[in-house]
């Protein structure tokens, strides 16, 4: 093996290590952002509080117990027929779609408010996951 071959192999190894380290960092950062920040979500949820609360129905339904529940099925709230019949189960993924565009997910729904920023949605979902048990 020549010196040139050894140098080339070491250079390729270092480059490969850098690529793997960079990919691992990006995955960790993406996962952290996807998980959301519940404390920040609490601040953002104040805007939701115009219509919603965790415990009580208002212009919008209460969020207590939202995860795993069928959409349109919280007791004591008058949902649109479209949402009642949607057969959506509230998961993180479905809540993200819902917050991104309720009318796109369920045309004819009563909710009109959209959260455009994916980070904001993740943070609100993290808050609900923590507080709306």
Coordinates of C-alpha atoms in Angstrom, one line a residue:
X1 CA 0.0 0.0 0.0
X2 CA 1.4 3.4 -1.0
X3 CA 1.4 6.5 1.1
X4 CA -1.0 8.0 -1.4
X5 CA -3.4 5.1 -0.9
X6 CA -3.2 5.4 2.9
X7 CA -3.8 9.2 2.8
X8 CA -6.8 8.7 0.4
X9 CA -8.3 6.0 2.7
X10 CA -7.9 8.2 5.8
X11 CA -9.4 11.1 4.0
X12 CA -12.4 9.1 2.9
X13 CA -12.8 7.7 6.4
X14 CA -12.8 11.2 7.9
X15 CA -15.3 12.4 5.3
X16 CA -17.5 9.4 6.0
X17 CA -17.3 10.0 9.7
X18 CA -18.2 13.7 9.2
X19 CA -21.3 12.7 7.1
X20 CA -22.5 10.2 9.7
X21 CA -21.9 12.8 12.5
X22 CA -23.8 15.5 10.6
X23 CA -26.7 13.1 9.8
X24 CA -27.0 12.1 13.4
X25 CA -27.0 15.7 14.5
X26 CA -29.7 16.6 12.0
X27 CA -31.8 13.6 13.1
X28 CA -31.5 14.6 16.8
X29 CA -32.4 18.2 16.1
X30 CA -35.4 17.2 13.9
X31 CA -36.6 14.8 16.5
X32 CA -36.4 17.4 19.2
X33 CA -38.3 19.9 17.1
X34 CA -40.9 17.2 16.2
X35 CA -41.5 16.5 19.8
X36 CA -42.4 20.1 20.5
X37 CA -41.9 22.4 23.5
X38 CA -44.8 22.2 25.9
X39 CA -43.9 25.4 27.8
X40 CA -43.8 27.4 24.5
X41 CA -47.0 25.5 23.5
X42 CA -48.7 26.8 26.7
X43 CA -48.0 30.4 25.6
X44 CA -49.3 29.7 22.1
X45 CA -52.4 27.9 23.5
X46 CA -53.6 31.3 24.9
X47 CA -54.7 32.1 21.4
X48 CA -56.7 28.9 21.3
X49 CA -58.2 29.9 24.6
X50 CA -60.5 32.3 22.8
X51 CA -62.6 29.3 21.9
X52 CA -61.1 26.3 23.8
X53 CA -60.1 25.3 27.3
X54 CA -58.8 22.1 28.7
X55 CA -61.7 21.5 31.1
X56 CA -64.8 23.1 29.7
X57 CA -66.6 23.5 26.4
X58 CA -67.0 27.0 25.1
X59 CA -67.4 28.2 21.5
X60 CA -65.0 25.2 20.8
X61 CA -64.9 21.8 22.6
X62 CA -62.9 21.1 25.7
X63 CA -59.5 19.5 25.0
X64 CA -59.5 17.2 28.1
X65 CA -58.8 13.6 26.9
X66 CA -58.4 14.7 23.3
X67 CA -55.6 12.1 22.5
X68 CA -57.0 8.8 21.3
X69 CA -60.5 10.2 21.2
X70 CA -62.7 10.1 18.0
X71 CA -63.2 13.5 16.5
X72 CA -66.6 15.0 17.2
X73 CA -67.3 12.8 20.2
X74 CA -66.4 14.9 23.3
X75 CA -69.5 15.0 25.6
X76 CA -71.6 18.1 25.7
X77 CA -70.4 19.8 22.5
X78 CA -72.4 20.3 19.4
X79 CA -70.0 19.4 16.6
X80 CA -70.6 19.7 12.8
X81 CA -72.0 16.6 11.2
X82 CA -68.9 16.4 9.0
X83 CA -66.6 16.2 12.0
X84 CA -68.9 13.7 13.8
X85 CA -68.8 11.4 10.8
X86 CA -65.1 11.9 10.0
X87 CA -63.9 8.8 11.9
X88 CA -60.6 10.6 12.7
X89 CA -58.8 9.6 15.9
X90 CA -56.9 12.4 17.5
X91 CA -53.3 11.5 17.3
X92 CA -50.3 13.8 17.1
X93 CA -50.2 13.4 13.3
X94 CA -53.9 14.0 12.9
X95 CA -53.8 17.0 15.3
X96 CA -51.0 18.4 13.2
X97 CA -53.0 18.0 10.0
X98 CA -56.0 19.6 11.8
X99 CA -54.2 22.6 13.0
X100 CA -52.5 23.1 9.6
X101 CA -55.9 23.3 8.0
X102 CA -59.2 22.1 9.6
X103 CA -61.2 22.8 6.4
X104 CA -58.7 20.9 4.3
X105 CA -58.9 17.9 6.6
X106 CA -62.7 18.0 7.2
X107 CA -64.6 20.2 4.8
X108 CA -67.6 21.7 6.5
X109 CA -66.1 21.8 10.0
X110 CA -66.9 24.7 12.3
X111 CA -63.2 25.4 13.1
X112 CA -61.6 27.9 10.9
X113 CA -58.4 28.9 12.7
X114 CA -55.1 27.6 11.2
X115 CA -51.6 27.4 12.7
X116 CA -49.3 27.8 9.7
X117 CA -45.9 27.3 11.5
X118 CA -45.0 23.6 12.0
X119 CA -43.0 24.4 15.1
X120 CA -46.0 26.2 16.6
X121 CA -48.2 23.2 15.9
X122 CA -45.7 20.8 17.4
X123 CA -45.5 23.0 20.5
X124 CA -49.3 23.3 20.9
X125 CA -49.6 19.5 20.5
X126 CA -46.8 18.9 23.1
X127 CA -48.7 21.2 25.5
X128 CA -52.0 19.4 24.9
X129 CA -50.3 16.0 25.3
X130 CA -49.0 17.1 28.7
X131 CA -52.0 19.1 30.0
X132 CA -55.1 17.5 28.4
X133 CA -54.8 14.0 29.8

